[in-house]
Coordinates of C-alpha atoms in Angstrom, one line a residue:
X1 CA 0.0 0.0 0.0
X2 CA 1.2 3.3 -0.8
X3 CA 0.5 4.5 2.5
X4 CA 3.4 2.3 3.8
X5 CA 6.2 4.0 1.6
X6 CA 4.8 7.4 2.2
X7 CA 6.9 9.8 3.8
X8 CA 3.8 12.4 4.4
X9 CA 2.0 9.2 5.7
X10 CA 4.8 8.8 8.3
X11 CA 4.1 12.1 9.4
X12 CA 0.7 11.6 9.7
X13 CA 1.0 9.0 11.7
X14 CA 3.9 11.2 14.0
X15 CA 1.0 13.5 14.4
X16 CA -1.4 11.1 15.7
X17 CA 1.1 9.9 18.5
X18 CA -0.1 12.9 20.4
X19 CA -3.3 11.1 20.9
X20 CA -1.9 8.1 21.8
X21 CA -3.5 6.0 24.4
X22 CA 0.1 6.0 26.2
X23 CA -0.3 9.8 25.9
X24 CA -3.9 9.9 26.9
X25 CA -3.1 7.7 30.2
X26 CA -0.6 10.5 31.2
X27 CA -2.5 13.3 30.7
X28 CA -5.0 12.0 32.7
X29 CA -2.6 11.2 35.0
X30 CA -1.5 14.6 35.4
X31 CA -5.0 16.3 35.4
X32 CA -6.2 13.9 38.4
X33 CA -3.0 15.0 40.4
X34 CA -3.2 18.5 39.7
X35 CA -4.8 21.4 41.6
X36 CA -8.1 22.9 39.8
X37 CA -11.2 24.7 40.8
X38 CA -13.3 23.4 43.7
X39 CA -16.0 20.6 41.8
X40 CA -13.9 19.8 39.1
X41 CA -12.9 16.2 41.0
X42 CA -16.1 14.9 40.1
X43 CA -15.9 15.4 36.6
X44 CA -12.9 13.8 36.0
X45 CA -14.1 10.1 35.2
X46 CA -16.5 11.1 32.7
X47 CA -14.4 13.6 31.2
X48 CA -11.5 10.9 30.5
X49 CA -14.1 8.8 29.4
X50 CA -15.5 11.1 27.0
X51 CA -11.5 11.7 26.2
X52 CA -10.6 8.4 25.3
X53 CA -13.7 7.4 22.7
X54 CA -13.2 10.3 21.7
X55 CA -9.7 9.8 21.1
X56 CA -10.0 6.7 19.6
X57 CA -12.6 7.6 17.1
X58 CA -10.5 10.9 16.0
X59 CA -7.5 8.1 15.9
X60 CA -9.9 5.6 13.5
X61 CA -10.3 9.1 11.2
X62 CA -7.2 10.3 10.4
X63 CA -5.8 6.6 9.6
X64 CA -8.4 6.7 7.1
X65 CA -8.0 10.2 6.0
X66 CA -4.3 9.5 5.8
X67 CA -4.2 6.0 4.0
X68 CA -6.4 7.9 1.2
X69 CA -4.5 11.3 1.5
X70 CA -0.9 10.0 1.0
X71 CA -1.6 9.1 -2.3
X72 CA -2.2 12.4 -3.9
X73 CA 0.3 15.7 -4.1
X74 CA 1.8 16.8 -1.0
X75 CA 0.2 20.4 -0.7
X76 CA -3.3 18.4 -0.5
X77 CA -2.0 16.2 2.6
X78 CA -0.6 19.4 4.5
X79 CA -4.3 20.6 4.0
X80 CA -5.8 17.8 4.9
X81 CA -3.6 17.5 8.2
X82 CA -4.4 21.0 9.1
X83 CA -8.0 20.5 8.6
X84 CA -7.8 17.3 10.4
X85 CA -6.5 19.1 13.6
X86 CA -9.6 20.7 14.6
X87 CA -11.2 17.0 15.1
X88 CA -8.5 17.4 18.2
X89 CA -10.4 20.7 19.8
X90 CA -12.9 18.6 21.3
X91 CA -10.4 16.5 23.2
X92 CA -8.4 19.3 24.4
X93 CA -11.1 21.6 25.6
X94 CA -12.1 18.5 27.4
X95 CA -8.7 18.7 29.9
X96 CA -8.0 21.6 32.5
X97 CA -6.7 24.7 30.5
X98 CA -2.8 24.2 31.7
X99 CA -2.7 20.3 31.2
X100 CA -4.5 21.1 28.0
X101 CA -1.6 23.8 27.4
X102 CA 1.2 21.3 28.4
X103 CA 0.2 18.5 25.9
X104 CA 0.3 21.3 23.2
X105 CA 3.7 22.3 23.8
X106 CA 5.0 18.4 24.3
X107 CA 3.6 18.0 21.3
X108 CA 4.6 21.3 19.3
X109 CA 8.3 20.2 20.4
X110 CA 8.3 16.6 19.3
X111 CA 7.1 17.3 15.6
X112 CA 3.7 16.1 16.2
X113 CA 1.7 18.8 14.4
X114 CA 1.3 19.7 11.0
X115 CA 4.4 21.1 9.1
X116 CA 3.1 23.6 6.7
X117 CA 5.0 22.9 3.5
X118 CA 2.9 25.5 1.0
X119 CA 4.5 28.5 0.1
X120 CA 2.9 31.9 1.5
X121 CA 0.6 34.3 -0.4
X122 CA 2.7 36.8 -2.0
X123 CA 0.9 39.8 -0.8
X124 CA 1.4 38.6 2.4
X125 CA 5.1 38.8 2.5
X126 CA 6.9 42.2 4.1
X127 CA 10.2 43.6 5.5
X128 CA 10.2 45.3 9.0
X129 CA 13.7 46.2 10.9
X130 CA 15.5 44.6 7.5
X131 CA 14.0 41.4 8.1
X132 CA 12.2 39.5 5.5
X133 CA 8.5 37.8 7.0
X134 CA 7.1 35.2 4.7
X135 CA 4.0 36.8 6.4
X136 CA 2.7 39.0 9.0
X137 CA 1.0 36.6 11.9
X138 CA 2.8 35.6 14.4
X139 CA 2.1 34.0 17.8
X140 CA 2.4 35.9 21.2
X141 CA 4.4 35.3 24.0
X142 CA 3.0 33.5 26.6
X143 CA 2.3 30.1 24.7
X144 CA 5.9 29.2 24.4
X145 CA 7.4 30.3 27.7
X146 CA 10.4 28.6 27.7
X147 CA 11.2 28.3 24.4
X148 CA 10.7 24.6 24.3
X149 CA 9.2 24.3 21.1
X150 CA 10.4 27.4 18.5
X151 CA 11.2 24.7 15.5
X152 CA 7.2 23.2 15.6
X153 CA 5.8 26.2 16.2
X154 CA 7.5 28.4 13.3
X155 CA 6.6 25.3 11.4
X156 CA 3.3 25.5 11.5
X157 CA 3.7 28.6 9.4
X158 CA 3.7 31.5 11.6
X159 CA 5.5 34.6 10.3
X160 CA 7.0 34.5 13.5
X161 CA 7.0 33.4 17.0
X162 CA 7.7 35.2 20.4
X163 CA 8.4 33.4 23.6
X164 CA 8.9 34.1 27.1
X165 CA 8.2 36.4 29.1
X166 CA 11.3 34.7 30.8
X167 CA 12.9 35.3 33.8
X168 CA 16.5 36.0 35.0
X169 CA 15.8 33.5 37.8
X170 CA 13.1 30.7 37.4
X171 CA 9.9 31.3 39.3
X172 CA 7.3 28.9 39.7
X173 CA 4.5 32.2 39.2
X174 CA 1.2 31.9 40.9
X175 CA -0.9 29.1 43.1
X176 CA -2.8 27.2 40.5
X177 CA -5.6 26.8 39.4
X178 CA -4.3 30.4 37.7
X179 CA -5.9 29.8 33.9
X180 CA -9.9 29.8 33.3
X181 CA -11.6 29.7 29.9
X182 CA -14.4 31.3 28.7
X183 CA -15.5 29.0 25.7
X184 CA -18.9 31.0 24.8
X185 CA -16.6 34.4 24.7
X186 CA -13.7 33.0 23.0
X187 CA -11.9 34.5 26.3
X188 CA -9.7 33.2 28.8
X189 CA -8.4 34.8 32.4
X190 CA -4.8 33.9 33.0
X191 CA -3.0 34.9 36.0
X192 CA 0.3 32.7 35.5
X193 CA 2.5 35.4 37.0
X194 CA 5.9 35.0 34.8
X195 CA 5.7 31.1 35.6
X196 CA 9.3 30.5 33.7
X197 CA 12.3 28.2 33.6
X198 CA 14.9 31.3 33.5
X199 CA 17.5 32.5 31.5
X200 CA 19.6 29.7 31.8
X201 CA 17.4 27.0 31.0
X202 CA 16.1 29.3 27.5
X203 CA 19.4 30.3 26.6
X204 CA 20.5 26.2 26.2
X205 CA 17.7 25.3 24.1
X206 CA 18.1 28.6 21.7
X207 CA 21.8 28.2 21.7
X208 CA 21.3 24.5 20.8
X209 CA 18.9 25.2 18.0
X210 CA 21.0 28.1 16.8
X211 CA 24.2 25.3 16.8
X212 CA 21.3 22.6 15.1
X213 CA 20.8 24.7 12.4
X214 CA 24.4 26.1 11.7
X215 CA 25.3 22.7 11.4
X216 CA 22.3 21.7 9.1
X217 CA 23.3 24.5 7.0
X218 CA 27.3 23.4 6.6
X219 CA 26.1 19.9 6.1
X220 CA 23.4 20.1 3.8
X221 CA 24.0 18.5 0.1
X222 CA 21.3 20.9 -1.0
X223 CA 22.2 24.4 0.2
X224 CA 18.8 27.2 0.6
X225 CA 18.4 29.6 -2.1
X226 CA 19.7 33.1 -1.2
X227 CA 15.7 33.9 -0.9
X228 CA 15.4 31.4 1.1
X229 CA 17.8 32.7 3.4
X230 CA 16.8 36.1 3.7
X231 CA 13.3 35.1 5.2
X232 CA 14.7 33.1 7.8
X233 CA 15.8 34.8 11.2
X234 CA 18.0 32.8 13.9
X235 CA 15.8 30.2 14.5
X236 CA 15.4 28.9 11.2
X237 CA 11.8 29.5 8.6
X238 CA 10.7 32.5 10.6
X239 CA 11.2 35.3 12.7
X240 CA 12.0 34.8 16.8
X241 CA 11.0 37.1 19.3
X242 CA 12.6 36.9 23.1
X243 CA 10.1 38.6 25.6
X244 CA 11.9 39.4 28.6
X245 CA 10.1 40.0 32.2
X246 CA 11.1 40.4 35.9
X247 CA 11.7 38.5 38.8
X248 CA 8.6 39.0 41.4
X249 CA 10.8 39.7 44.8
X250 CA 13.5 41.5 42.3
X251 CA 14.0 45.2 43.9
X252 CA 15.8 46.3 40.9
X253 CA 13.8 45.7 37.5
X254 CA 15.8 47.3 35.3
X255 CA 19.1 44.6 36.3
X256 CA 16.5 41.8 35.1
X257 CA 16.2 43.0 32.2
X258 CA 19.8 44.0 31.2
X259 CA 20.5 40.5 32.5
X260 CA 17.7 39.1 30.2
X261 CA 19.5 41.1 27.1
X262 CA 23.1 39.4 28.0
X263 CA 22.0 36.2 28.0
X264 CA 19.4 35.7 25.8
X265 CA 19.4 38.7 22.6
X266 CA 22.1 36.7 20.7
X267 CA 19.6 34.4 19.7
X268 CA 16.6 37.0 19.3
X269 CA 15.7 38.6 15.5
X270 CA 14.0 41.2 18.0
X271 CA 13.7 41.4 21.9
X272 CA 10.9 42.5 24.1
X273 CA 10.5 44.5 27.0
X274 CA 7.5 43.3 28.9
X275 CA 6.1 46.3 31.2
X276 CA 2.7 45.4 31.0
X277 CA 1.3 42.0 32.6
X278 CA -1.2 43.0 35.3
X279 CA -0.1 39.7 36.8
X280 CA 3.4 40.8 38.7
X281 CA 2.9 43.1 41.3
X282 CA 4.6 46.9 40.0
X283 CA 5.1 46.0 36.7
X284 CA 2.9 48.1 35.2
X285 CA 4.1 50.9 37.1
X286 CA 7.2 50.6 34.3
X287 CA 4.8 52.4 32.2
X288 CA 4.9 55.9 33.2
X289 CA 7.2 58.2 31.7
X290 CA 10.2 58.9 34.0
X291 CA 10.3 55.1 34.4
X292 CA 10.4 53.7 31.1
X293 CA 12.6 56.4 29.8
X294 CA 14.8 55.1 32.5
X295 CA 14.3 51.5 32.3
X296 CA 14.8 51.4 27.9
X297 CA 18.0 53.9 28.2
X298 CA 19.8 51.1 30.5
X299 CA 18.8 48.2 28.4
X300 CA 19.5 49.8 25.2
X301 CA 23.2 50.6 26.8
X302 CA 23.5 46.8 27.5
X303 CA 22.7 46.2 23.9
X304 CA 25.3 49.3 22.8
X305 CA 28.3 47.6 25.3
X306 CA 27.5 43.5 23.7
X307 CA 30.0 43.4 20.3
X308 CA 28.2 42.8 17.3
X309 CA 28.4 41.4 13.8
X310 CA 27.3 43.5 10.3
X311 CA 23.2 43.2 11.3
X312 CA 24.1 44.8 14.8
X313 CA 21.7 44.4 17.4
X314 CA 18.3 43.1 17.3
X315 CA 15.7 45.4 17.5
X316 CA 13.9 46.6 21.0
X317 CA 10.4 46.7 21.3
X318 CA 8.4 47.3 24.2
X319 CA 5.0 45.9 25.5
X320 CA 2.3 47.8 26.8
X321 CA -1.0 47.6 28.2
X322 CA -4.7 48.3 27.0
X323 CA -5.6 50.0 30.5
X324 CA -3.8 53.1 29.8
X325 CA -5.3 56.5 29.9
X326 CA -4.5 58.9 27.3
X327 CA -1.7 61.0 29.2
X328 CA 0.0 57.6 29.9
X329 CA -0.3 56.7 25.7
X330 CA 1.3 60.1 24.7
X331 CA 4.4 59.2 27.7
X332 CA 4.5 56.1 26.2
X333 CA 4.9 57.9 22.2
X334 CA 7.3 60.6 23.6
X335 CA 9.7 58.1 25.3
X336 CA 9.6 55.9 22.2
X337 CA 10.2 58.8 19.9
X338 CA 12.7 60.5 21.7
X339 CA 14.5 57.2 22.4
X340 CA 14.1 55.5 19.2
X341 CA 12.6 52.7 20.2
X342 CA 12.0 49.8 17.3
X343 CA 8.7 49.1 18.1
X344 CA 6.0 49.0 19.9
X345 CA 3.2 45.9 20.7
X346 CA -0.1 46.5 21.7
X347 CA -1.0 44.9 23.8
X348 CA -1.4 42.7 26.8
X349 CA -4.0 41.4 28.7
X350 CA -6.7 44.0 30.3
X351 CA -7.8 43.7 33.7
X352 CA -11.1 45.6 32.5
X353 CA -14.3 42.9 31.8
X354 CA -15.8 44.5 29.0
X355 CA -19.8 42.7 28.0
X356 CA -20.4 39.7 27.7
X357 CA -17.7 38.6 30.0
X358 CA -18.9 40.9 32.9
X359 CA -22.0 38.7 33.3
X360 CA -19.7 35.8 33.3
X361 CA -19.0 34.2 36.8
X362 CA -15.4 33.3 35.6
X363 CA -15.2 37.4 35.3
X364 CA -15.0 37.1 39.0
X365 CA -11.5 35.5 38.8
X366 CA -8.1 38.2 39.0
X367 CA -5.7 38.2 36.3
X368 CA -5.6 39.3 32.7
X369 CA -8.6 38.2 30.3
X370 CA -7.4 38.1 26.7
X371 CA -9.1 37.0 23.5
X372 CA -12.1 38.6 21.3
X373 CA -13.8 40.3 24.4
X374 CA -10.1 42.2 24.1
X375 CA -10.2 43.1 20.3
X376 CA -12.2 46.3 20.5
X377 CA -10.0 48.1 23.6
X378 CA -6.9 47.1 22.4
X379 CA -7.7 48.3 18.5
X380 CA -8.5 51.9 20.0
X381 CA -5.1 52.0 22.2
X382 CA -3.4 50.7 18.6
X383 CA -5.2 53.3 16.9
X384 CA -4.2 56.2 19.0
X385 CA -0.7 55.1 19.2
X386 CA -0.3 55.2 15.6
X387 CA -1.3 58.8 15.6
X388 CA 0.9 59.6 18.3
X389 CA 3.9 58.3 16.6
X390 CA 2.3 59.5 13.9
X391 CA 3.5 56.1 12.2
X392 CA 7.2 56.4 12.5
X393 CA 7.5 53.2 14.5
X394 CA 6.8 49.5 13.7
X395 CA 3.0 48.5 15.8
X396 CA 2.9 45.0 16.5
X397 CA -1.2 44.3 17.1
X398 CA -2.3 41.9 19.2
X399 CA -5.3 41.0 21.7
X400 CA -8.3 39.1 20.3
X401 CA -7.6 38.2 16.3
X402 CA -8.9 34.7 15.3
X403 CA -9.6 35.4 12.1
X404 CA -8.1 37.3 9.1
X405 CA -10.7 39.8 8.9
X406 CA -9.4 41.0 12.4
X407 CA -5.7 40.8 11.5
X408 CA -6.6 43.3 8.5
X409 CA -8.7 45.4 10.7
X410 CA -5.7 45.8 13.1
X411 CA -3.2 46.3 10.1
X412 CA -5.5 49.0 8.9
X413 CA -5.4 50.7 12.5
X414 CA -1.8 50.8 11.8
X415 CA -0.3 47.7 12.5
X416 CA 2.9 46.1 10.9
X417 CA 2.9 42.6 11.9
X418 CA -0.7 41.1 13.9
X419 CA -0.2 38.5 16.8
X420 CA -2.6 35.6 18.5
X421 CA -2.4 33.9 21.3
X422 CA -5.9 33.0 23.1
X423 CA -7.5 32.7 19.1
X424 CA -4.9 29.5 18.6
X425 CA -5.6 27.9 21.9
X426 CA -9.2 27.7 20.9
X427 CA -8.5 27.1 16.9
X428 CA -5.6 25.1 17.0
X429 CA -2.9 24.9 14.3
X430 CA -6.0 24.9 11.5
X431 CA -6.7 28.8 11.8
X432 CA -3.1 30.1 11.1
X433 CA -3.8 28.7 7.3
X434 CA -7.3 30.2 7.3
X435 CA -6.2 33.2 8.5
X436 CA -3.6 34.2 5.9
X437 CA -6.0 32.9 3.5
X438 CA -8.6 35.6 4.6
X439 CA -6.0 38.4 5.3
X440 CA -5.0 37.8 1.5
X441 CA -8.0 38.1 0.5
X442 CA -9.3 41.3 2.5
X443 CA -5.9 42.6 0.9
X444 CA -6.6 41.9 -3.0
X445 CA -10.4 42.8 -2.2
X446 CA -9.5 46.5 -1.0
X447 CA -6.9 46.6 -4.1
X448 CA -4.0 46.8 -2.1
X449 CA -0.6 45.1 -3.6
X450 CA 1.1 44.3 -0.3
X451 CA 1.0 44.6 3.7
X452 CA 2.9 48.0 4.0
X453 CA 0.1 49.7 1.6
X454 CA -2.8 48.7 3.8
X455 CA -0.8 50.0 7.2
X456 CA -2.8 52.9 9.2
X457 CA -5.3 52.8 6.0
X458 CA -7.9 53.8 8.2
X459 CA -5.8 57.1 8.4
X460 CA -4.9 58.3 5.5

């Protein structure tokens, strides 16, 4: 059978190893032993049930779907194996959010998802900082704390993907249970607290991918085209991010993050300062003027004192929240004018709970709710600070976009390059396809010829 020679098959059945019953008995392991809301105990046994036929009968469709699919070209199987992935929601929304969150990672580092092997839409493809994106999506920090799974995740086509926020010293973050969905919003309330492994731990995987792929590179009988190349960053197909955060006891924020930049910017295309998660106690404080003039002067004179090839140092952008008033935004604009900052990213959670989440009892629950309850609040702080830089500096939006009609919304607000989190963990790897799909197609619809013509459109 042709299924047995096929390479795609192969990976198809890689894929399905994620479901595994040996996988399924662990996970159920871990969700039994770990701590979640008060009640949850007596759903457990019908949940796993529920997990495993449901688990087997997802298994019993994608053996079929793959036996038939390997046969034909191998753009058709990569679509069929991204479609297939949303027969794996279900399952997932089935397990308590961090377990759920856990698996996805495991997975994401092993190779078990879908590797998109179809090239990019054109129109899609832009330069920002003098780096080449295949395309303009990319995934927040947040999901990929610890940098555990950069190769899988840029794999499954993202333009690029940020992780962290990491710490100088690992931190274990907040009591759980800290993460609570809200399926009929599309929402979730996370207060993780900078849970993170720490420098240390981040800086040997990065540094051992960065050595992986050197070595690929000098090895390979086929070297890249030069194109090729140029739309790779440091991590290999796409475009890596490093969010750096803060210690929760540290006194003296702005040594975290010089430490941060040290360590880890070597292997970052761009770094991140993260000022705005309303789950550290201070942080946010970093936001007003004095302060983050401050704070970005000292880490921007750790990048100046690091030696440095021909491409110099990665960019610096810094991450704010939607809970700002307007005299905070136009600090914010001066500082990153004055200081010529590389970009900006807007933005992080809110502590607000906009309708419908407000008649929600999870809405009850502290920490930061993100997803499409966010989209409208942190649109209008993207909007108003592409006036006040008056579009001078690279926006990066993000904060509810699960489609590509809201990643073109954003874009025509005045961001650069768009970024999901909370629309993924609900989607899975199937929407990042659909999206660039849509976002094309808003594009050529509106008769613009790429992404840099459609940027602050709403302006001009």
């Amino acid at each position: 059978m042709a299924i047995i020679h096929s390479r795609n098959a192969r990976s198809c059945y890689r894929f399905i190893g994620v479901v595994s019953d040996r996988k399924l008995k662990s996970a159920s392991s871990y969700f039994t032993s770990s701590p979640m809301a008060p009640g949850a105990a007596s759903k457990i046994p019908q949940s796993s049930k529920k997990g495993r036929l449901l688990t087997g009968a997802t298994i019993g469709l994608l053996i079929a779907g793959g036996a038939y699919v390997s046969t034909v070209d191998e753009a058709t199987f990569c679509g069929w194996l991204f479609s297939a992935t949303k027969l794996l929601n279900p399952f997932f929304m089935l397990l308590d959010p961090e377990v759920a969150h856990r698996l996805g990672i495991s997975a994401a580092a092993r190779g078990w998802v879908p590797r998109e092997k179809r090239p990019d839409p054109a129109i899609l493809g832009l330069e920002v900082w003098g780096k080449k994106f295949s395309n303009p999506i990319g995934l927040a920090a947040g999901f990929d704390k610890n940098a555990e799974a950069v190769e899988g995740l840029l794999g499954l086509g993202f333009g690029f993907v940020e992780v962290g926020s990491v710490t100088p010293i690992p931190q274990e973050g907040n009591p759980k249970p800290r993460i609570f969905r809200l399926p009929k919003e599309g929402a979730t309330i996370n207060r993780c607290g900078f849970n993170s492994e720490g420098i240390v731990a981040v800086a040997k995987r990065l540094g051992a991918q960065h050595g992986k792929r050197k070595l690929d590179e000098t090895t390979s009988t086929s070297p890249p085209s030069s194109e090729e190349v140029k739309l790779g960053g440091k991590a290999g197909p796409g475009i890596l991010g490093v969010n750096l955060g803060k210690n929760k006891t540290s006194e003296d924020a702005a040594a975290d993050y010089v430490q941060g930049v040290h360590t880890l910017s070597q292997y970052a295309d761009y770094l991140v300062i993260n000022v705005s998660s309303p789950n550290t106690p201070g942080l946010r404080q970093l936001q007003g003027r004095k302060q983050l003039k401050d704070l970005v002067k000292k880490v921007q004179a750790a990048l100046d004192e690091m030696q440095w090839g021909e491409e110099g140092p990665p960019p610096l952008l810094v991450k704010i929240a939607p809970d700002l008033s307007r005299q905070d935004l136009e600090d914010i604009a001066a500082v990153a004018l004055a200081l010529h900052i590389d970009g900006l990213i807007i933005s992080n959670t809110t502590i607000s709970r906009p309708d419908p989440v407000s008649r929600n009892p999870a809405s009850q629950e502290a920490g930061g709710l993100s997803g499409k309850p966010l989209f409208n609040l942190s649109t209008t702080i993207l909007e108003d600070m592409y006036m006040l830089t008056r579009g001078k500096i690279p926006l990066i939006g993000c904060g509810g976009v699960s489609s590509g009609e809201d990643a073109y919304k954003k874009i025509r607000a005045g961001a650069t390059l768009v970024q999901l989190y909370t629309g993924f963990a609900y989607g899975g790897p199937a929407l990042i396809p659909q999206i660039k799909a849509e976002l094309a197609e808003c594009l050529e619809r509106d008769g613009f010829k790429s992404i840099h013509e459609a940027v602050g459109a709403d302006f001009r």
